[in-house]
Short mmCIF file of C-alpha atoms in Angstrom, two decimals:
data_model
loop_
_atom_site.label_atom_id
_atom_site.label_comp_id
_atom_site.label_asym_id
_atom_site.label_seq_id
_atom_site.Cartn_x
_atom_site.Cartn_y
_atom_site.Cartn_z
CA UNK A 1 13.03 -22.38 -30.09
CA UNK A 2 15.88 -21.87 -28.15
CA UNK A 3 14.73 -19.57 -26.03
CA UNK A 4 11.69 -21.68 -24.77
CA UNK A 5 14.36 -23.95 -23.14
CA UNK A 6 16.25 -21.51 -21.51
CA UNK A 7 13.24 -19.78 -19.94
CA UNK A 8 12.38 -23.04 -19.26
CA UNK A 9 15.18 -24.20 -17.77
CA UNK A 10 14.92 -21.21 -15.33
CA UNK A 11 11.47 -21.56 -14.33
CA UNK A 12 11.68 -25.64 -13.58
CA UNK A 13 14.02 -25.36 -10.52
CA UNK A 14 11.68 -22.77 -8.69
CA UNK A 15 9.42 -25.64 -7.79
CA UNK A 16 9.00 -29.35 -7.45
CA UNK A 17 5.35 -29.73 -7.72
CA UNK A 18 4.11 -32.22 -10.41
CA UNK A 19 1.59 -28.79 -11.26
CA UNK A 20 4.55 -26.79 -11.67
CA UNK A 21 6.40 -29.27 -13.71
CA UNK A 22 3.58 -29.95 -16.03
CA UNK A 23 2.68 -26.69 -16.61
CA UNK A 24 6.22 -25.68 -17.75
CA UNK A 25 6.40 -28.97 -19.89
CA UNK A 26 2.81 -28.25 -21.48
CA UNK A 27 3.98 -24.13 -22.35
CA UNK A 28 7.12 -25.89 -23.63
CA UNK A 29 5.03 -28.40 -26.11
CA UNK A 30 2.41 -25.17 -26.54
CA UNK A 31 5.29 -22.82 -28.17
CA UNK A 32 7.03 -25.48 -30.08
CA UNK A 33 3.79 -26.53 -31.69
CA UNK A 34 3.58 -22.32 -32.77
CA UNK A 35 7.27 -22.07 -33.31
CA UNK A 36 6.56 -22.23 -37.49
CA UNK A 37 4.05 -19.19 -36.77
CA UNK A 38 4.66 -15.37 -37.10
CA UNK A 39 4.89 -14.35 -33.44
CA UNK A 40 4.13 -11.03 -33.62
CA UNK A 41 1.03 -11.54 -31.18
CA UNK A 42 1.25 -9.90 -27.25
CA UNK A 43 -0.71 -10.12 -24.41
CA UNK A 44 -2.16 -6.75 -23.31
CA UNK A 45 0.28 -4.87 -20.87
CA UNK A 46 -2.56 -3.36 -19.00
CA UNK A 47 -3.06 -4.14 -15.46
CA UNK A 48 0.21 -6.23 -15.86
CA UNK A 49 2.42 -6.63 -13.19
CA UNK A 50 5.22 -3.84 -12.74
CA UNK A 51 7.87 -6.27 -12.65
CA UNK A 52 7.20 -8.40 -15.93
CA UNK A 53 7.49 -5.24 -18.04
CA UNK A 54 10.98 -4.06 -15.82
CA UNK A 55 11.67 -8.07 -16.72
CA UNK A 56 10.88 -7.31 -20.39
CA UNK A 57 13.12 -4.38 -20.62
CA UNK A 58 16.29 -6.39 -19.67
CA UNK A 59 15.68 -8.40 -22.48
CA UNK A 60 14.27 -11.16 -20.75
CA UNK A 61 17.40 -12.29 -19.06
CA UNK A 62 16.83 -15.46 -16.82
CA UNK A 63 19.50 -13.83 -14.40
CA UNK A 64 17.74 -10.53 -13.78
CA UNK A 65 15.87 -10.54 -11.08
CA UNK A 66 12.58 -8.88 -11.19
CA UNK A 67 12.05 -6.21 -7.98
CA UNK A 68 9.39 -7.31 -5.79
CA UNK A 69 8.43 -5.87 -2.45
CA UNK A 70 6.01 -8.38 -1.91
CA UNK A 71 4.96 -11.46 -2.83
CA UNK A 72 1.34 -11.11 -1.67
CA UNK A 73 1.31 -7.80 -3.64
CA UNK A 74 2.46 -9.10 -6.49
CA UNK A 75 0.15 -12.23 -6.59
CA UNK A 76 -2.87 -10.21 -6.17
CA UNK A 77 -1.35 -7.78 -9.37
CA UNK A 78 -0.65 -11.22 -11.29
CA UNK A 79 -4.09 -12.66 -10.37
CA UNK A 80 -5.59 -8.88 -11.44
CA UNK A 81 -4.39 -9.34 -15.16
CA UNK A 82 -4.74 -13.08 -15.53
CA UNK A 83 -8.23 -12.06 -14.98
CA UNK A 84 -8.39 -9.08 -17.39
CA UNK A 85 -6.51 -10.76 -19.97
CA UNK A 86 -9.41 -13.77 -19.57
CA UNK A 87 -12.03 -13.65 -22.81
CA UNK A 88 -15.32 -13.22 -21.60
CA UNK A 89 -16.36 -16.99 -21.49
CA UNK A 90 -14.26 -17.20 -18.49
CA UNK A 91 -15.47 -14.63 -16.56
CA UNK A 92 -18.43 -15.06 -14.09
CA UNK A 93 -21.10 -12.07 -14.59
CA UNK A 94 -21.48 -12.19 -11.17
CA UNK A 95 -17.80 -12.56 -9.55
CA UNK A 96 -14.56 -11.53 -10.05
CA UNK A 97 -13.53 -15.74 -10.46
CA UNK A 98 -12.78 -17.20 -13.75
CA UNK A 99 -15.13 -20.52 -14.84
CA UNK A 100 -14.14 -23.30 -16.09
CA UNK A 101 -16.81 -24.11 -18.73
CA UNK A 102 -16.69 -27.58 -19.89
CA UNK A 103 -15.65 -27.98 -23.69
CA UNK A 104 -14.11 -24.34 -23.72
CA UNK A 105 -11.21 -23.81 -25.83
CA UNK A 106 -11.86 -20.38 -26.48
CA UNK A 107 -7.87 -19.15 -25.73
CA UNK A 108 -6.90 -17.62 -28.84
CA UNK A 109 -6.72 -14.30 -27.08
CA UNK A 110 -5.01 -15.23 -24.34
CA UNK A 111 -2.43 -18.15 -25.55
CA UNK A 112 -0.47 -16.37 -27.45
CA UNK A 113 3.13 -17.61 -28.44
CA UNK A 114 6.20 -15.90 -28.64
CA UNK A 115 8.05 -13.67 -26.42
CA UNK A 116 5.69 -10.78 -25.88
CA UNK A 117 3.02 -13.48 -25.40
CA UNK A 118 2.33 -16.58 -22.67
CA UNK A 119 5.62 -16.51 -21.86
CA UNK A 120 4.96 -13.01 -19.33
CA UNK A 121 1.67 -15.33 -17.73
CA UNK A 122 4.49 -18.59 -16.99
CA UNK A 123 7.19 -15.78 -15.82
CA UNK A 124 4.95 -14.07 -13.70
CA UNK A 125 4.12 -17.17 -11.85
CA UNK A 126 7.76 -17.92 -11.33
CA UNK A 127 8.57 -14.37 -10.35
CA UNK A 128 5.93 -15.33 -7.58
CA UNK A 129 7.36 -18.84 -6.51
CA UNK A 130 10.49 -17.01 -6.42
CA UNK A 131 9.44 -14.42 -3.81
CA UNK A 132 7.12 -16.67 -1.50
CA UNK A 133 9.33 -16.98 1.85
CA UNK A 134 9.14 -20.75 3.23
CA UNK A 135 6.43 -18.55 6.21
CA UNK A 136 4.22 -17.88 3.15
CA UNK A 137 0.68 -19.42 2.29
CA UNK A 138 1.47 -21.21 -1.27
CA UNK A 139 -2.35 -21.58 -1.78
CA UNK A 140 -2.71 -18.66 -3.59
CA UNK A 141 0.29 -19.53 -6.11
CA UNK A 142 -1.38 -23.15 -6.80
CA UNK A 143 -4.49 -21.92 -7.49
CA UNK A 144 -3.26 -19.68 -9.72
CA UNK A 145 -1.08 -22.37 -11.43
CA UNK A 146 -3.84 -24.91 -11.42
CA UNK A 147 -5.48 -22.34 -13.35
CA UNK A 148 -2.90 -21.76 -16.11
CA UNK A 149 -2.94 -25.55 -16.11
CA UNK A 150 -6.14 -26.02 -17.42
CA UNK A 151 -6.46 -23.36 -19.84
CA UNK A 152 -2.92 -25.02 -21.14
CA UNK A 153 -4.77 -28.27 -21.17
CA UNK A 154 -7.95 -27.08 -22.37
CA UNK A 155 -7.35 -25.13 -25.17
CA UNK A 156 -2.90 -25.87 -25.66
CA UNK A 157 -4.11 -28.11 -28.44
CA UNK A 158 -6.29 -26.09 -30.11
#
């Protein structure tokens, strides 16, 4: 769809990383693969960053930029919901960290195409490259991409 490649045309500059750069590629392959589907599906807005909703409400323009005060605030937010949006057989009963179980491909809840869907998880993540000063730890960020990397590899396909 066309507006897969303009989103992803936006989000491909923000970074050079070959994580970055596959993980845009992979969404890319991961919505065109749904594009024949009814895409009525959405991610839950709870515990969502402020910002991706405000994003959502300008009609998802690649030339509005989202408010943040913070990139550190709004990484922690983003990590918050990327957690709560996680099905259970991600989430450790005794941590607030996500597993990586091998053979999982349990993502049907959480890769969900279309614009109300994983499109919000790959814009948050550029909202936060965006807002990282050159002085700022990127760890954070690439764990949190590494992440989104392997569920897109894990369960993309599926």
């Amino acid at each position: 769809p066309e507006w897969v490649l303009i989103q992803a045309e936006s989000f491909i500059v923000l970074d050079s990383s070959d994580e970055w750069n596959c993980l845009v590629i992979l969404w890319c392959k991961f919505e065109k693969s749904k594009s024949n589907l009814d895409q009525d599906g959405y991610l839950s807005a709870k515990k969502r960053p402020k910002g991706i909703g405000e994003w959502i409400k300008n009609r998802r323009s690649c030339t509005w930029k989202v408010p943040v005060k913070s990139a550190a605030h709004f990484g922690v937010d983003w990590n918050g919901w990327w957690y709560f949006i996680q099905p259970e057989s991600r989430k450790s009963p005794s941590t607030n960290e996500l597993q990586r179980p091998p053979g999982w491909r349990d993502a049907s809840s959480i890769l969900v195409p279309g614009q109300n869907g994983f499109l919000n998880v790959v814009k948050g993540l550029a909202v936060w490259r965006q807002n990282l000063s050159k002085a700022e730890s990127r760890s954070a960020w690439n764990s949190a991409v590494e992440d989104v990397l392997w569920v897109l590899r894990h369960a993309g396909s599926s």
